[in-house]
Short mmCIF file of C-alpha atoms in Angstrom, two decimals:
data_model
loop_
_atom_site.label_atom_id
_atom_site.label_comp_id
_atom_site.label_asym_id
_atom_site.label_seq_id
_atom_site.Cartn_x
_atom_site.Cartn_y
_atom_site.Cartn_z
CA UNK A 1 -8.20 17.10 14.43
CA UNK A 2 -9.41 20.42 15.30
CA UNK A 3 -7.80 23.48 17.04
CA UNK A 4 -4.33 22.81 18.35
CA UNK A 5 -4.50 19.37 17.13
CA UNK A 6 -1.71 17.55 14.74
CA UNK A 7 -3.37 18.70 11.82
CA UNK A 8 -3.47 22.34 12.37
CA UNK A 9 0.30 22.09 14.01
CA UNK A 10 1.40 20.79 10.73
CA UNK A 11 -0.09 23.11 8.33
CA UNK A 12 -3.96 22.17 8.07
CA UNK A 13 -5.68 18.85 6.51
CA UNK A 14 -4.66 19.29 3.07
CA UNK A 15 -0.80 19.58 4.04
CA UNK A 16 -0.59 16.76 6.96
CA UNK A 17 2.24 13.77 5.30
CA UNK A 18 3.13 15.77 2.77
CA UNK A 19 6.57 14.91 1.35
CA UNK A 20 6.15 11.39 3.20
CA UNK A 21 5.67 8.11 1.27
CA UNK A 22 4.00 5.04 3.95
CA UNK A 23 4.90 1.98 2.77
CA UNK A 24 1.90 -0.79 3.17
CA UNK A 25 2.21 -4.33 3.63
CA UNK A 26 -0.30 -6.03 3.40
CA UNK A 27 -3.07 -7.72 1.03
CA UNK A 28 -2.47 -5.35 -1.24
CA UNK A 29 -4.73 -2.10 -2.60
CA UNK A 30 -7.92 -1.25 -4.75
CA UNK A 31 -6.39 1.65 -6.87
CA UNK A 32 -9.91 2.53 -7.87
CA UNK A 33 -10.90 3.90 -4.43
CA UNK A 34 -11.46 7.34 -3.88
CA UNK A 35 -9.33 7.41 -0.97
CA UNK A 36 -5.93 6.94 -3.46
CA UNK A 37 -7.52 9.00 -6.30
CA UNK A 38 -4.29 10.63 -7.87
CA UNK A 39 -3.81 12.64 -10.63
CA UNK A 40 -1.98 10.40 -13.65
CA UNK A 41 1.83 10.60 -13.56
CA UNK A 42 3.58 12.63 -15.82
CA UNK A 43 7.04 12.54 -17.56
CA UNK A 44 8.86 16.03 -15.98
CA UNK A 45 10.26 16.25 -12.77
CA UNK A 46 9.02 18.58 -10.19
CA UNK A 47 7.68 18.18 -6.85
CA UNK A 48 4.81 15.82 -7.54
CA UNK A 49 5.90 12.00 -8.14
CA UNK A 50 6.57 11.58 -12.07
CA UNK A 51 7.84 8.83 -14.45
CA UNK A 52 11.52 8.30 -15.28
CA UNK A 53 11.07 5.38 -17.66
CA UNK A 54 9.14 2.32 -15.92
CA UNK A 55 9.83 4.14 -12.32
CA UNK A 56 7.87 6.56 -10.39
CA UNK A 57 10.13 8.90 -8.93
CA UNK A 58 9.30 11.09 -6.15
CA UNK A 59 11.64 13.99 -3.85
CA UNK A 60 10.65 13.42 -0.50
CA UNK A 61 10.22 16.21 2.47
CA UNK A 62 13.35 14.38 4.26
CA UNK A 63 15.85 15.46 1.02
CA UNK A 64 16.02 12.10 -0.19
CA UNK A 65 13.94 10.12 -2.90
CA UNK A 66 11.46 7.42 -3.26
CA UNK A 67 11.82 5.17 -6.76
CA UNK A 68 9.98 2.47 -7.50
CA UNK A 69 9.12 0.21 -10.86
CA UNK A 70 5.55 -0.26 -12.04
CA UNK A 71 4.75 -3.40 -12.35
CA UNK A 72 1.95 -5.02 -14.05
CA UNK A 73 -0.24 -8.39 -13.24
CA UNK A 74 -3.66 -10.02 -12.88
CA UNK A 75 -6.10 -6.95 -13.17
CA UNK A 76 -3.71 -4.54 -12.81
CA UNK A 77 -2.05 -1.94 -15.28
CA UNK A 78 0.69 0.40 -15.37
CA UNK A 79 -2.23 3.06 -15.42
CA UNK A 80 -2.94 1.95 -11.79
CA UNK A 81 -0.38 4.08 -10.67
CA UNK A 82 -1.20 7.73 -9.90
CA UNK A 83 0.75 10.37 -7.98
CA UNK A 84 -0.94 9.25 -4.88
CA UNK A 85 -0.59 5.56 -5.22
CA UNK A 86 2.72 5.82 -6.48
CA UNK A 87 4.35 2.65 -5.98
CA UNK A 88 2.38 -1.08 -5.56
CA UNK A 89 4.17 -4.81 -5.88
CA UNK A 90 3.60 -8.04 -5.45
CA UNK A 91 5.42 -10.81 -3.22
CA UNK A 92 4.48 -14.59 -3.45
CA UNK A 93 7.43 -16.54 -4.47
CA UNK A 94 7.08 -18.42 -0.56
CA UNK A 95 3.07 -18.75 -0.91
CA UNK A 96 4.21 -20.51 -4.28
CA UNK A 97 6.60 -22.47 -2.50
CA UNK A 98 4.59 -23.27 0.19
CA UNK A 99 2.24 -24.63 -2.33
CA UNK A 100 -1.07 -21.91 -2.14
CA UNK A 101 -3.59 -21.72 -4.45
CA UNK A 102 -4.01 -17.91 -5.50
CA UNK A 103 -7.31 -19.11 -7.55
CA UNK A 104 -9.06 -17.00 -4.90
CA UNK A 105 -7.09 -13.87 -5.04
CA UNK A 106 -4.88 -11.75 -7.62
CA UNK A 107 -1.39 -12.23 -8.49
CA UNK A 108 -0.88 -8.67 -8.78
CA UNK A 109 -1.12 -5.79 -6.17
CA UNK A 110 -4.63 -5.64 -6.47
CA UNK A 111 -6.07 -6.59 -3.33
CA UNK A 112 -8.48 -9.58 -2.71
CA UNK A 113 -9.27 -8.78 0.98
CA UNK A 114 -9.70 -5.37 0.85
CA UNK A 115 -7.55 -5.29 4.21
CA UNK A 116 -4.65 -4.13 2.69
CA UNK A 117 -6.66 -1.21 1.56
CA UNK A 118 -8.23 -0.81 4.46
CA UNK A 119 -4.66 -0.13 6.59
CA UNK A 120 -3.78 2.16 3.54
CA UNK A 121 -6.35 4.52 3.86
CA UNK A 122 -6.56 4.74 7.47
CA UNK A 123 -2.55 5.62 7.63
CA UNK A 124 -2.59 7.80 4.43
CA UNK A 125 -6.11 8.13 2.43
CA UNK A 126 -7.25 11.12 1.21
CA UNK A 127 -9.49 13.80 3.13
CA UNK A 128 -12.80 13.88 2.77
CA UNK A 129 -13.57 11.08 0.94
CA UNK A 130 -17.57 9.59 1.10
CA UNK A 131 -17.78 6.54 3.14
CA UNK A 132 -20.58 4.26 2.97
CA UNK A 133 -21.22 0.77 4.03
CA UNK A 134 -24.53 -1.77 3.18
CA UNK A 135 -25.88 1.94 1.60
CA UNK A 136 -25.98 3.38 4.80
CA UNK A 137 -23.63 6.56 4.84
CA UNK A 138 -21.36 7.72 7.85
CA UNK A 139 -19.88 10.97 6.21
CA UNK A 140 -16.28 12.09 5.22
CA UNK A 141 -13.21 10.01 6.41
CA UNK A 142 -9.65 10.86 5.83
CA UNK A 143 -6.61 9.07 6.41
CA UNK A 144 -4.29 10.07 9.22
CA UNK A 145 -1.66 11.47 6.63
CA UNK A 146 -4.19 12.67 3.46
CA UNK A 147 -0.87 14.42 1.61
CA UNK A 148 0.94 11.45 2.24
CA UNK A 149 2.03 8.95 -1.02
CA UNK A 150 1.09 5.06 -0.75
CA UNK A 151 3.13 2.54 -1.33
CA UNK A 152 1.41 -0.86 -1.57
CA UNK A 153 3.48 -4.12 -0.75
CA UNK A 154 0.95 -7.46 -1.03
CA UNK A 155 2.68 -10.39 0.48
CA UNK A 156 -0.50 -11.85 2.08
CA UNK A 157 -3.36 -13.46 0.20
CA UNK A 158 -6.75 -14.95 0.73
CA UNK A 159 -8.49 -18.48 0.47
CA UNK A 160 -11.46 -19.49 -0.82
CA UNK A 161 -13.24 -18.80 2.43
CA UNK A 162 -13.71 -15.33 3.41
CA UNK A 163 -14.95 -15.60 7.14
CA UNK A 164 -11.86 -17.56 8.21
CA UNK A 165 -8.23 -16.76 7.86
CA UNK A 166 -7.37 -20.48 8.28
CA UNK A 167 -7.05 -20.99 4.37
CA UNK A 168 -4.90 -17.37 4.24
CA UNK A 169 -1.17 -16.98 3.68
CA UNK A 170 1.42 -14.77 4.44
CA UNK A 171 4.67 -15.90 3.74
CA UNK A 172 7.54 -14.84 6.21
CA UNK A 173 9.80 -14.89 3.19
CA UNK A 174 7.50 -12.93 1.14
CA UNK A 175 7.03 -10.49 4.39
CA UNK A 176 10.61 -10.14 4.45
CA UNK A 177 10.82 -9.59 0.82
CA UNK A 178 8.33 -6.67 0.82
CA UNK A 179 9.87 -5.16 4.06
CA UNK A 180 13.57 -5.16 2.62
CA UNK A 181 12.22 -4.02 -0.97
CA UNK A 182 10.06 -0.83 0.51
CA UNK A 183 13.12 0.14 2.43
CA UNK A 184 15.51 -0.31 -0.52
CA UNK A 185 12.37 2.01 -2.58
CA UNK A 186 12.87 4.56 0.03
CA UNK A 187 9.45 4.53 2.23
CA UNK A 188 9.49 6.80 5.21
CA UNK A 189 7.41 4.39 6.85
CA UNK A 190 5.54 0.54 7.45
CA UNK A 191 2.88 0.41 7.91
CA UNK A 192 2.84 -3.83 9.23
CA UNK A 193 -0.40 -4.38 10.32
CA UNK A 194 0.11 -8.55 10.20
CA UNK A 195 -1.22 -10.75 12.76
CA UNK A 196 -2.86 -10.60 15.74
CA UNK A 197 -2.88 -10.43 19.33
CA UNK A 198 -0.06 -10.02 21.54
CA UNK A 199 4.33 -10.31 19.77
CA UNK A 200 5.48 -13.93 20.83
CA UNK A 201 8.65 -13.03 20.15
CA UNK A 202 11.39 -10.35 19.14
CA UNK A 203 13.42 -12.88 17.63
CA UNK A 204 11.46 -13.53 14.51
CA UNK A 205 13.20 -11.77 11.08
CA UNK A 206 10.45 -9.71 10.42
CA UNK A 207 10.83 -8.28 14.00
#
């Protein structure tokens, strides 16, 4: 930010991701939040994302294109999509297997954390958006790539307790599901923020 920063170098605030769709796995997303307020899809192409059918369809900066089929679920609508959020899905065939109970979350995209969201917005939210937390406000945020699309990819979800991550899953075969199935969407880039502390290994398949 500011003079000679990345912003400015790539055409100001407004334009930094443009053309660039970041792919999010995660807990999924809140499409109600400011910072993935989109205008609703249309039906003609062009250069903003628009529907072909069930899929949002969008050209990318890179040539290539991003498609991706709506899908709908617990709280969540095909009218969730926008053309900033324009692609969200859900992964819990492992979870299920595993035996979870998603009584304390959404089997949709919709997130139940609000981490999922959180990663989304700080790669990709939109500029200037009022942040505020226990009514105290801290000013304008922005992602790091405000033109950027969102892709949302939940394959982790959330217990009954919210202070521990004990009673959380995230399924490696639902991880690898969402990886493989933003890539095959065409996402420019993952953002993985699963786990924590230091890689054990760079043997595991999601590595």
């Amino acid at each position: 930010e500011g003079s000679g920063g990345v912003w400015e170098s790539l055409g100001g605030e407004d334009a930094a991701g443009e053309g660039v769709v970041v792919g999010v796995v995660d807990t999924g997303i809140a499409p109600e939040h400011p910072s993935f307020a989109g205008a609703p899809l249309g039906s003609a192409p062009g250069d903003e994302p628009y529907l072909e059918g069930d899929d949002v369809v969008f050209a990318k900066a890179d040539g290539d294109q991003f498609r991706a089929t709506r899908v709908t679920g617990q709280d969540w609508g095909l009218d969730d999509y926008s053309t900033k959020l324009i692609g969200a899905k859900y992964f819990s065939t492992g979870a299920a297997n595993a035996g979870f109970d998603f009584s304390h979350d959404y089997l949709s995209p919709r997130d139940g954390d609000g981490h999922g969201s959180h990663t989304a917005s700080t790669a990709a939210g939109n500029t200037g958006v009022d942040a505020a937390i226990g009514g105290i406000a801290f000013g304008a945020v922005s992602g790091v790539a405000p033109a950027a699309k969102v892709a949302s990819y939940k394959a982790c979800y959330v217990g009954p307790d919210p202070l521990v991550t004990s009673d959380d899953i995230c399924a490696l075969s639902d991880l690898l599901d969402a990886i493989d199935t933003a890539v095959n969407d065409g996402v420019d880039v993952i953002n993985y923020s699963i786990g924590g502390g230091s890689a054990t290994s760079v043997l595991q398949p999601d590595d």
